[in-house]
C-alpha cells in the first residue's frame, strides 16, 4: 500500500492523465493543502497575466503561427495548441485547466452556472484567437479560481474515493512570495513548499509516499532536499504525463 | 368489419395526414414571413441609426448603444410589433432563436478566420475591437437564450450589434473601440446576479 501525493501539475491534469486511476487504484492518495495553495496562487497569477497581456498574447500568436489561426480548430485542439505555444509562460496553466475540464465527461453536471457558460462558449468557438477573446470576456469573473478548484476536487473525490484533499501544513505565506521566474533554479519555493508538506505527512499504514508529478524539475528539488537536508528520505517521485 | 378497415376511419386518417402536412407548410410560411419582417426591421434600425449618428455623432460607445436601444424600442412599438407578435404564436420561437444564435456563432468564427488570415497589422488594430464586440454579442445572446430571466441581456446585445453595424459603416473606429467595454459591463452586471449561487458552490 502506497500513499500517492499529487503535486499541482498532477492535480490540474488529473482528468487528462490516462493511466492515473490505474496507478492510484487500491492505494491511498492525497492533495496537500500546500499543493492547493500553490494551485490557487499559480492560477490567479496565470489569470492576471492573461488579462493584462491579452492583446500581446494574441499578437504573438498571430505573428508566429499564422497557419494555425486560419485552420478551424475546436476548443480542445485550440487549447492544446495554446498550451504548447505558451509553454512555461505564466498563462499556460489557464489553458491546461480549461482543457482538463472540457475533456472530462461527466464533469459538466458539477460545474456551476458561470463555468457552464464559459465551457459552452469555448465549445461554440472554432478559432484560436476567438477562444482568447471569449476567455478575455469571461475570465474577469472573480469566481473562476474557486470554481475550478471545486470542479477538480469533485472530480478527484469521485474518481479516487480514498483521496484526501487539503491536508497537511499551511504554506500560504511562503507560497504567496514565490515567483516562477527562476524556474530553472532548484530552489523554486513553490516546489519546496509542496515537497515539505508531503514529506511532513503521516503516511499512516502506507509503506511509503510517492509524489505524482508532471514536472521533472520536482525530482531535482527532491534530490536536493534529501541530499542537503537529509529530509524526505522515504519519499519517491513518479513522473506522469 | 373492424374499425381499422372502415372507409370512414381510412378517410379520416388521410384527412389527418393532410392537416398535419398543412400545419407544417404553414409554419414554414409563417417563419419566412417572420424572418422577412425582422430583416426589414433590422434594415430600418441601421438606416435610421446611421442618420441619427450622422446628425449628432454619439459621444462615446455607451451613448451609441443607448441610442440604438431607444431606436429599436421605438421602431418595434411603432411598426407592427403587434402583428409580429401574432405571427410568433405560430412558430417555435425558442428553436428559431437557437438556430439564429448558432448561425451567428458560425458567422463570428468565419469573421475571425477571414480577418486574421487576410489583414495586415495596421488593419487589425481597427478590426479587432469589432471582432471582440461580435464575440461579446454572441456571449450575451447565448446567456439570454439559456436564462429566461435575462431578456434584458438580449436587448442589450441587439443594441450593441446595431450600434456596431452603424458605426462600422461610418468608419467610426474610435467609438467601436469602446463597444467591447460596454458589452463587458453588461456581462458583469449579469454575472453579479448569478454569482452568489456559484460562490456558494465554490466554497
CSV table of C-alpha atoms in Angstrom, one decimal:
chain,number,residue,atom,x,y,z
A,1,UNK,CA,0.0,0.0,0.0
A,2,UNK,CA,1.4,3.4,-1.0
A,3,UNK,CA,0.3,6.9,-0.4
A,4,UNK,CA,0.3,8.9,-3.7
A,5,UNK,CA,0.6,12.7,-3.2
A,6,UNK,CA,-0.3,14.9,-6.2
A,7,UNK,CA,1.7,18.0,-6.9
A,8,UNK,CA,0.0,20.9,-8.5
A,9,UNK,CA,0.7,19.7,-12.1
A,10,UNK,CA,-0.8,16.3,-11.5
A,11,UNK,CA,-3.7,17.9,-9.6
A,12,UNK,CA,-4.7,20.2,-12.5
A,13,UNK,CA,-4.1,17.5,-15.1
A,14,UNK,CA,-5.7,14.6,-13.3
A,15,UNK,CA,-8.6,14.3,-15.7
A,16,UNK,CA,-6.1,14.4,-18.6
A,17,UNK,CA,-3.7,11.7,-17.4
A,18,UNK,CA,-5.0,8.4,-18.9
A,19,UNK,CA,-3.4,5.8,-16.6
A,20,UNK,CA,-3.7,7.8,-13.3
A,21,UNK,CA,-6.6,5.7,-12.0
A,22,UNK,CA,-4.6,2.5,-12.8
A,23,UNK,CA,-1.7,3.8,-10.7
A,24,UNK,CA,-3.7,5.1,-7.7
A,25,UNK,CA,-6.3,2.3,-7.7
A,26,UNK,CA,-6.3,0.4,-4.4
A,27,UNK,CA,-3.8,2.7,-2.8
A,28,UNK,CA,-4.2,5.9,-0.8
A,29,UNK,CA,-4.0,9.4,-2.3
A,30,UNK,CA,-3.7,12.9,-1.1
A,31,UNK,CA,-3.6,16.5,-2.3
A,32,UNK,CA,-1.9,18.6,0.4
A,33,UNK,CA,-3.1,22.0,1.5
A,34,UNK,CA,0.3,23.4,0.2
A,35,UNK,CA,-0.4,21.9,-3.3
A,36,UNK,CA,-3.8,23.5,-3.3
A,37,UNK,CA,-2.2,26.8,-2.1
A,38,UNK,CA,0.3,26.6,-5.0
A,39,UNK,CA,-2.6,25.9,-7.3
A,40,UNK,CA,-4.6,28.9,-6.2
A,41,UNK,CA,-1.5,31.1,-6.4
A,42,UNK,CA,-0.4,30.0,-9.8
A,43,UNK,CA,-3.9,30.0,-11.4
A,44,UNK,CA,-4.6,33.5,-10.0
A,45,UNK,CA,-1.2,34.7,-11.4
A,46,UNK,CA,-1.9,32.9,-14.7
A,47,UNK,CA,-5.3,34.7,-14.9
A,48,UNK,CA,-3.9,38.1,-14.0
A,49,UNK,CA,-1.1,37.7,-16.6
A,50,UNK,CA,-3.6,36.7,-19.3
A,51,UNK,CA,-5.9,39.6,-18.6
A,52,UNK,CA,-3.1,42.1,-18.5
A,53,UNK,CA,-1.4,40.8,-21.7
A,54,UNK,CA,-4.4,39.5,-23.7
A,55,UNK,CA,-3.6,41.8,-26.7
A,56,UNK,CA,0.1,40.9,-26.6
A,57,UNK,CA,-0.6,37.1,-26.4
A,58,UNK,CA,-2.9,37.4,-29.5
A,59,UNK,CA,-0.3,39.4,-31.4
A,60,UNK,CA,2.5,37.0,-30.6
A,61,UNK,CA,0.4,34.1,-31.8
A,62,UNK,CA,-0.8,35.8,-35.0
A,63,UNK,CA,2.8,36.8,-35.9
A,64,UNK,CA,4.3,33.4,-35.2
A,65,UNK,CA,1.6,30.9,-36.1
A,66,UNK,CA,-0.2,32.2,-39.0
A,67,UNK,CA,-1.5,29.0,-40.5
A,68,UNK,CA,-2.9,27.7,-37.2
A,69,UNK,CA,-5.2,30.7,-37.0
A,70,UNK,CA,-6.7,30.0,-40.4
A,71,UNK,CA,-7.5,26.4,-39.6
A,72,UNK,CA,-10.8,25.6,-37.9
A,73,UNK,CA,-9.8,24.2,-34.5
A,74,UNK,CA,-12.3,23.1,-32.0
A,75,UNK,CA,-11.9,24.3,-28.4
A,76,UNK,CA,-9.8,21.3,-27.2
A,77,UNK,CA,-7.5,21.5,-30.2
A,78,UNK,CA,-7.2,25.2,-29.7
A,79,UNK,CA,-6.4,24.9,-26.0
A,80,UNK,CA,-3.9,22.2,-26.7
A,81,UNK,CA,-2.2,24.4,-29.3
A,82,UNK,CA,-2.2,27.3,-26.8
A,83,UNK,CA,-0.7,25.1,-24.1
A,84,UNK,CA,2.2,24.2,-26.5
A,85,UNK,CA,3.0,27.6,-27.8
A,86,UNK,CA,2.7,29.2,-24.4
A,87,UNK,CA,4.8,26.5,-22.7
A,88,UNK,CA,6.4,27.9,-19.5
A,89,UNK,CA,4.7,31.2,-19.8
A,90,UNK,CA,2.5,32.4,-16.9
A,91,UNK,CA,-0.7,31.9,-18.8
A,92,UNK,CA,0.0,28.3,-19.7
A,93,UNK,CA,-1.9,26.9,-16.7
A,94,UNK,CA,-5.1,28.6,-17.7
A,95,UNK,CA,-5.3,26.6,-20.9
A,96,UNK,CA,-4.4,23.3,-19.1
A,97,UNK,CA,-7.2,23.6,-16.5
A,98,UNK,CA,-9.8,24.6,-19.2
A,99,UNK,CA,-8.8,21.6,-21.3
A,100,UNK,CA,-8.9,19.3,-18.3
A,101,UNK,CA,-12.5,20.5,-17.6
A,102,UNK,CA,-13.5,20.2,-21.3
A,103,UNK,CA,-12.1,16.7,-21.7
A,104,UNK,CA,-13.6,15.1,-18.6
A,105,UNK,CA,-17.0,13.7,-19.4
A,106,UNK,CA,-19.4,13.8,-16.5
A,107,UNK,CA,-17.8,16.9,-15.1
A,108,UNK,CA,-20.3,19.2,-16.7
A,109,UNK,CA,-23.0,18.5,-14.2
A,110,UNK,CA,-20.8,19.6,-11.3
A,111,UNK,CA,-19.8,22.9,-12.8
A,112,UNK,CA,-21.8,26.0,-11.7
A,113,UNK,CA,-23.7,28.3,-14.0
A,114,UNK,CA,-20.7,30.5,-14.6
A,115,UNK,CA,-18.3,27.7,-15.7
A,116,UNK,CA,-21.1,26.1,-17.7
A,117,UNK,CA,-21.4,29.3,-19.7
A,118,UNK,CA,-17.6,29.5,-20.1
A,119,UNK,CA,-17.2,25.9,-21.2
A,120,UNK,CA,-20.2,26.0,-23.6
A,121,UNK,CA,-18.8,29.2,-25.2
A,122,UNK,CA,-15.5,27.5,-25.7
A,123,UNK,CA,-17.3,24.6,-27.3
A,124,UNK,CA,-19.1,27.1,-29.6
A,125,UNK,CA,-15.9,28.8,-30.8
A,126,UNK,CA,-13.7,27.4,-33.6
A,127,UNK,CA,-10.8,29.7,-33.8
A,128,UNK,CA,-7.7,30.2,-31.6
A,129,UNK,CA,-8.0,33.9,-31.4
A,130,UNK,CA,-11.7,33.7,-30.9
A,131,UNK,CA,-11.1,31.4,-27.9
A,132,UNK,CA,-8.7,34.0,-26.4
A,133,UNK,CA,-11.4,36.7,-26.8
A,134,UNK,CA,-14.0,34.5,-25.2
A,135,UNK,CA,-11.7,34.0,-22.3
A,136,UNK,CA,-11.0,37.7,-22.1
A,137,UNK,CA,-14.7,38.5,-21.6
A,138,UNK,CA,-15.4,35.6,-19.2
A,139,UNK,CA,-12.3,35.3,-17.0
A,140,UNK,CA,-12.8,38.7,-15.4
A,141,UNK,CA,-15.2,37.0,-13.1
A,142,UNK,CA,-13.7,36.6,-9.7
A,143,UNK,CA,-15.2,33.2,-9.1
A,144,UNK,CA,-13.0,31.5,-11.7
A,145,UNK,CA,-10.3,30.1,-9.4
A,146,UNK,CA,-12.5,28.8,-6.6
A,147,UNK,CA,-14.9,27.4,-9.2
A,148,UNK,CA,-12.2,25.4,-11.0
A,149,UNK,CA,-10.9,24.1,-7.6
A,150,UNK,CA,-14.4,23.0,-6.7
A,151,UNK,CA,-14.7,21.1,-10.0
A,152,UNK,CA,-11.2,19.5,-9.8
A,153,UNK,CA,-11.8,18.4,-6.2
A,154,UNK,CA,-15.1,16.9,-7.1
A,155,UNK,CA,-13.5,15.0,-10.0
A,156,UNK,CA,-10.8,13.6,-7.6
A,157,UNK,CA,-13.3,12.6,-4.9
A,158,UNK,CA,-15.5,10.7,-7.5
A,159,UNK,CA,-12.5,9.1,-9.3
A,160,UNK,CA,-10.5,8.3,-6.2
A,161,UNK,CA,-12.8,7.8,-3.2
A,162,UNK,CA,-9.9,7.3,-0.8
A,163,UNK,CA,-8.3,10.6,-1.7
A,164,UNK,CA,-7.9,13.3,1.0
A,165,UNK,CA,-7.8,16.8,-0.2
A,166,UNK,CA,-6.4,19.8,1.7
A,167,UNK,CA,-4.4,18.1,4.4
A,168,UNK,CA,-1.0,19.0,5.9
A,169,UNK,CA,0.7,22.1,7.0
A,170,UNK,CA,-0.1,25.7,5.8
A,171,UNK,CA,2.5,27.2,3.5
A,172,UNK,CA,0.4,30.1,2.4
A,173,UNK,CA,3.0,32.8,3.4
A,174,UNK,CA,6.0,31.2,1.6
A,175,UNK,CA,3.9,30.5,-1.5
A,176,UNK,CA,2.5,34.0,-1.7
A,177,UNK,CA,6.0,35.3,-2.1
A,178,UNK,CA,7.1,32.7,-4.6
A,179,UNK,CA,7.8,33.5,-8.2
A,180,UNK,CA,8.2,31.2,-11.2
A,181,UNK,CA,10.8,33.4,-12.9
A,182,UNK,CA,13.8,31.4,-11.8
A,183,UNK,CA,12.1,28.1,-12.8
A,184,UNK,CA,15.4,26.6,-13.9
A,185,UNK,CA,16.6,27.1,-10.3
A,186,UNK,CA,16.0,24.2,-8.0
A,187,UNK,CA,15.1,26.5,-5.2
A,188,UNK,CA,11.7,27.2,-6.5
A,189,UNK,CA,9.8,28.0,-3.4
A,190,UNK,CA,6.6,26.5,-4.7
A,191,UNK,CA,8.2,23.2,-5.3
A,192,UNK,CA,9.9,23.2,-1.9
A,193,UNK,CA,6.6,24.1,-0.2
A,194,UNK,CA,4.8,21.2,-1.9
A,195,UNK,CA,7.6,18.8,-1.1
A,196,UNK,CA,7.9,19.8,2.5
A,197,UNK,CA,4.2,19.5,3.0
A,198,UNK,CA,4.2,16.0,1.5
A,199,UNK,CA,7.3,14.9,3.5
A,200,UNK,CA,5.6,16.1,6.7
A,201,UNK,CA,2.6,13.9,6.1
A,202,UNK,CA,2.0,11.0,8.4
A,203,UNK,CA,1.9,8.0,6.0
A,204,UNK,CA,-0.3,6.0,8.4
A,205,UNK,CA,-0.4,2.4,7.4
A,206,UNK,CA,1.1,3.1,3.9
A,207,UNK,CA,4.5,1.6,3.1
A,208,UNK,CA,5.8,4.9,1.7
A,209,UNK,CA,4.9,8.1,0.0
A,210,UNK,CA,5.2,8.7,-3.8
A,211,UNK,CA,4.9,12.2,-5.2
A,212,UNK,CA,2.9,12.1,-8.5
A,213,UNK,CA,4.1,15.0,-10.7
A,214,UNK,CA,4.2,16.1,-14.4
A,215,UNK,CA,7.3,18.2,-13.8
A,216,UNK,CA,10.9,16.7,-13.9
A,217,UNK,CA,12.2,19.7,-12.0
A,218,UNK,CA,10.4,18.5,-8.9
A,219,UNK,CA,12.7,15.4,-8.9
A,220,UNK,CA,15.7,17.6,-8.8
A,221,UNK,CA,14.3,19.6,-5.9
A,222,UNK,CA,13.5,16.5,-4.0
A,223,UNK,CA,17.1,15.1,-4.5
A,224,UNK,CA,18.5,18.4,-3.3
A,225,UNK,CA,16.3,18.3,-0.2
A,226,UNK,CA,17.3,14.7,0.5
A,227,UNK,CA,21.0,15.4,0.0
A,228,UNK,CA,21.3,18.8,1.6
A,229,UNK,CA,18.9,18.5,4.5
A,230,UNK,CA,18.7,14.7,4.9
A,231,UNK,CA,15.0,15.2,4.7
A,232,UNK,CA,12.2,13.3,2.8
A,233,UNK,CA,14.3,10.1,2.8
A,234,UNK,CA,11.3,7.8,2.3
A,235,UNK,CA,9.6,9.8,-0.5
A,236,UNK,CA,9.9,8.8,-4.1
A,237,UNK,CA,8.8,10.5,-7.4
A,238,UNK,CA,6.5,9.2,-10.1
A,239,UNK,CA,6.6,11.2,-13.3
A,240,UNK,CA,3.4,11.1,-15.3
A,241,UNK,CA,2.2,12.8,-18.5
B,1,UNK,CA,-65.9,-5.0,-40.1
B,2,UNK,CA,-63.1,-3.9,-37.7
B,3,UNK,CA,-62.6,-0.3,-37.1
B,4,UNK,CA,-59.3,-0.2,-38.9
B,5,UNK,CA,-60.9,-1.1,-42.2
B,6,UNK,CA,-63.9,1.0,-42.3
B,7,UNK,CA,-63.8,3.5,-45.1
B,8,UNK,CA,-64.7,6.3,-42.6
B,9,UNK,CA,-61.6,5.7,-40.5
B,10,UNK,CA,-59.4,5.3,-43.5
B,11,UNK,CA,-60.8,8.5,-44.9
B,12,UNK,CA,-60.2,10.3,-41.6
B,13,UNK,CA,-56.6,9.1,-41.3
B,14,UNK,CA,-55.9,10.5,-44.7
B,15,UNK,CA,-57.6,13.8,-43.7
B,16,UNK,CA,-55.4,13.8,-40.6
B,17,UNK,CA,-52.3,13.4,-42.7
B,18,UNK,CA,-53.3,16.3,-44.8
B,19,UNK,CA,-54.0,18.5,-41.9
B,20,UNK,CA,-50.6,17.7,-40.4
B,21,UNK,CA,-48.7,18.5,-43.5
B,22,UNK,CA,-50.7,21.7,-44.0
B,23,UNK,CA,-49.7,22.7,-40.5
B,24,UNK,CA,-46.0,22.1,-41.3
B,25,UNK,CA,-46.2,24.0,-44.5
B,26,UNK,CA,-48.0,26.9,-42.8
B,27,UNK,CA,-45.4,27.1,-40.1
B,28,UNK,CA,-42.7,27.3,-42.7
B,29,UNK,CA,-44.6,30.1,-44.5
B,30,UNK,CA,-45.0,32.0,-41.2
B,31,UNK,CA,-41.4,31.5,-40.4
B,32,UNK,CA,-40.4,33.1,-43.8
B,33,UNK,CA,-42.8,35.9,-43.1
B,34,UNK,CA,-41.3,36.5,-39.6
B,35,UNK,CA,-37.8,36.4,-41.0
B,36,UNK,CA,-38.7,38.8,-43.8
B,37,UNK,CA,-40.3,41.3,-41.4
B,38,UNK,CA,-37.4,41.1,-38.9
B,39,UNK,CA,-34.9,41.7,-41.6
B,40,UNK,CA,-36.8,44.7,-42.8
B,41,UNK,CA,-37.0,46.0,-39.3
B,42,UNK,CA,-33.2,45.4,-38.8
B,43,UNK,CA,-32.5,47.2,-42.0
B,44,UNK,CA,-34.6,50.2,-40.9
B,45,UNK,CA,-32.9,50.3,-37.5
B,46,UNK,CA,-29.4,50.5,-39.0
B,47,UNK,CA,-30.6,53.1,-41.6
B,48,UNK,CA,-32.1,55.4,-39.0
B,49,UNK,CA,-29.3,54.9,-36.6
B,50,UNK,CA,-26.8,55.9,-39.3
B,51,UNK,CA,-28.9,59.1,-39.9
B,52,UNK,CA,-29.1,59.8,-36.2
B,53,UNK,CA,-25.4,59.3,-35.7
B,54,UNK,CA,-24.6,61.5,-38.7
B,55,UNK,CA,-26.9,64.2,-37.4
B,56,UNK,CA,-25.4,64.2,-33.9
B,57,UNK,CA,-22.4,61.9,-33.5
B,58,UNK,CA,-22.5,59.7,-30.4
B,59,UNK,CA,-20.3,61.0,-27.6
B,60,UNK,CA,-18.9,57.5,-26.9
B,61,UNK,CA,-19.7,53.8,-27.0
B,62,UNK,CA,-22.2,54.0,-24.2
B,63,UNK,CA,-24.1,56.8,-25.8
B,64,UNK,CA,-24.1,55.0,-29.2
B,65,UNK,CA,-25.6,51.8,-27.6
B,66,UNK,CA,-28.1,53.7,-25.5
B,67,UNK,CA,-29.4,55.4,-28.7
B,68,UNK,CA,-29.5,52.2,-30.6
B,69,UNK,CA,-31.6,50.7,-27.7
B,70,UNK,CA,-34.1,53.6,-27.9
B,71,UNK,CA,-34.2,53.4,-31.7
B,72,UNK,CA,-35.0,49.6,-31.6
B,73,UNK,CA,-37.7,50.1,-28.9
B,74,UNK,CA,-39.3,52.9,-30.8
B,75,UNK,CA,-39.3,51.1,-34.2
B,76,UNK,CA,-40.7,48.0,-32.7
B,77,UNK,CA,-43.5,49.8,-30.9
B,78,UNK,CA,-44.4,51.9,-34.0
B,79,UNK,CA,-44.0,49.4,-36.7
B,80,UNK,CA,-46.4,46.5,-36.4
B,81,UNK,CA,-45.0,44.8,-33.4
B,82,UNK,CA,-48.5,43.6,-32.6
B,83,UNK,CA,-48.8,41.8,-35.9
B,84,UNK,CA,-45.3,40.3,-35.5
B,85,UNK,CA,-46.3,39.1,-32.1
B,86,UNK,CA,-49.4,37.4,-33.5
B,87,UNK,CA,-47.2,35.6,-36.1
B,88,UNK,CA,-44.8,34.5,-33.4
B,89,UNK,CA,-47.6,32.5,-31.8
B,90,UNK,CA,-47.4,30.1,-34.7
B,91,UNK,CA,-43.7,29.3,-34.7
B,92,UNK,CA,-41.4,27.6,-32.3
B,93,UNK,CA,-39.7,30.9,-31.1
B,94,UNK,CA,-37.1,29.2,-28.9
B,95,UNK,CA,-35.9,26.9,-31.7
B,96,UNK,CA,-35.9,29.8,-34.1
B,97,UNK,CA,-33.7,31.9,-31.8
B,98,UNK,CA,-31.5,29.0,-31.1
B,99,UNK,CA,-30.9,28.5,-34.8
B,100,UNK,CA,-30.2,32.1,-35.3
B,101,UNK,CA,-27.7,32.2,-32.5
B,102,UNK,CA,-25.8,29.2,-33.7
B,103,UNK,CA,-25.8,30.7,-37.2
B,104,UNK,CA,-24.4,33.9,-35.7
B,105,UNK,CA,-21.7,31.9,-33.8
B,106,UNK,CA,-20.6,30.4,-37.1
B,107,UNK,CA,-20.6,33.8,-38.7
B,108,UNK,CA,-18.3,35.1,-35.9
B,109,UNK,CA,-15.9,32.2,-36.4
B,110,UNK,CA,-15.7,32.9,-40.1
B,111,UNK,CA,-15.1,36.6,-39.5
B,112,UNK,CA,-12.2,35.7,-37.2
B,113,UNK,CA,-10.6,33.4,-39.8
B,114,UNK,CA,-11.1,35.9,-42.6
B,115,UNK,CA,-9.8,38.9,-40.6
B,116,UNK,CA,-6.8,37.1,-39.1
B,117,UNK,CA,-5.7,35.5,-42.3
B,118,UNK,CA,-6.0,38.4,-44.6
B,119,UNK,CA,-5.4,41.6,-42.7
B,120,UNK,CA,-2.2,43.3,-42.0
B,121,UNK,CA,-1.2,44.6,-38.6
B,122,UNK,CA,-2.5,48.1,-39.1
B,123,UNK,CA,-5.9,46.9,-40.4
B,124,UNK,CA,-6.0,44.5,-37.4
B,125,UNK,CA,-6.0,47.2,-34.8
B,126,UNK,CA,-9.1,48.7,-36.5
B,127,UNK,CA,-10.9,45.5,-36.8
B,128,UNK,CA,-10.0,43.8,-33.5
B,129,UNK,CA,-12.5,45.8,-31.4
B,130,UNK,CA,-15.3,45.0,-33.9
B,131,UNK,CA,-14.4,41.2,-33.7
B,132,UNK,CA,-14.3,41.4,-29.9
B,133,UNK,CA,-17.7,43.1,-30.0
B,134,UNK,CA,-19.1,40.3,-32.1
B,135,UNK,CA,-17.8,37.7,-29.6
B,136,UNK,CA,-19.3,39.7,-26.8
B,137,UNK,CA,-22.7,39.9,-28.5
B,138,UNK,CA,-22.5,36.1,-29.2
B,139,UNK,CA,-21.9,35.6,-25.5
B,140,UNK,CA,-24.7,37.9,-24.4
B,141,UNK,CA,-27.2,36.2,-26.8
B,142,UNK,CA,-26.1,32.8,-25.5
B,143,UNK,CA,-26.6,33.9,-21.9
B,144,UNK,CA,-30.1,35.2,-22.7
B,145,UNK,CA,-31.0,32.1,-24.5
B,146,UNK,CA,-30.1,29.9,-21.6
B,147,UNK,CA,-31.6,32.1,-18.9
B,148,UNK,CA,-35.2,33.1,-19.1
B,149,UNK,CA,-34.6,35.9,-16.6
B,150,UNK,CA,-32.1,37.6,-18.9
B,151,UNK,CA,-34.3,39.0,-21.6
B,152,UNK,CA,-32.7,42.4,-20.9
B,153,UNK,CA,-29.3,40.9,-21.9
B,154,UNK,CA,-30.6,40.0,-25.3
B,155,UNK,CA,-32.0,43.5,-25.8
B,156,UNK,CA,-28.6,45.0,-24.9
B,157,UNK,CA,-26.9,42.6,-27.3
B,158,UNK,CA,-29.2,43.7,-30.1
B,159,UNK,CA,-28.5,47.4,-29.3
B,160,UNK,CA,-24.7,46.7,-29.3
B,161,UNK,CA,-24.8,44.9,-32.6
B,162,UNK,CA,-26.9,47.6,-34.2
B,163,UNK,CA,-24.6,50.3,-32.9
B,164,UNK,CA,-21.6,48.3,-34.2
B,165,UNK,CA,-23.1,47.9,-37.7
B,166,UNK,CA,-24.0,51.6,-38.0
B,167,UNK,CA,-20.6,52.8,-36.6
B,168,UNK,CA,-18.6,50.4,-38.9
B,169,UNK,CA,-20.5,51.8,-41.9
B,170,UNK,CA,-19.5,55.3,-40.8
B,171,UNK,CA,-15.9,54.1,-40.1
B,172,UNK,CA,-16.1,55.5,-36.5
B,173,UNK,CA,-13.5,53.1,-35.3
B,174,UNK,CA,-12.8,55.3,-32.3
B,175,UNK,CA,-16.2,54.6,-30.9
B,176,UNK,CA,-16.3,51.0,-32.0
B,177,UNK,CA,-13.2,50.5,-29.9
B,178,UNK,CA,-15.3,51.2,-26.8
B,179,UNK,CA,-18.1,48.7,-27.6
B,180,UNK,CA,-16.2,45.7,-26.1
B,181,UNK,CA,-16.2,47.5,-22.8
B,182,UNK,CA,-19.9,48.4,-23.0
B,183,UNK,CA,-20.6,44.7,-23.6
B,184,UNK,CA,-18.3,43.7,-20.7
B,185,UNK,CA,-20.3,45.8,-18.4
B,186,UNK,CA,-23.5,44.1,-19.4
B,187,UNK,CA,-21.9,40.7,-18.8
B,188,UNK,CA,-20.5,41.8,-15.4
B,189,UNK,CA,-24.0,43.0,-14.4
B,190,UNK,CA,-25.5,39.7,-15.4
B,191,UNK,CA,-22.8,37.7,-13.6
B,192,UNK,CA,-23.2,39.8,-10.5
B,193,UNK,CA,-26.8,38.4,-10.3
B,194,UNK,CA,-25.9,34.7,-10.8
B,195,UNK,CA,-22.7,34.6,-9.0
B,196,UNK,CA,-24.0,34.3,-5.4
B,197,UNK,CA,-25.1,30.8,-6.4
B,198,UNK,CA,-21.7,29.9,-7.8
B,199,UNK,CA,-19.9,31.4,-4.8
B,200,UNK,CA,-21.8,29.1,-2.5
B,201,UNK,CA,-20.9,26.1,-4.7
B,202,UNK,CA,-17.3,27.0,-4.9
B,203,UNK,CA,-16.8,27.5,-1.2
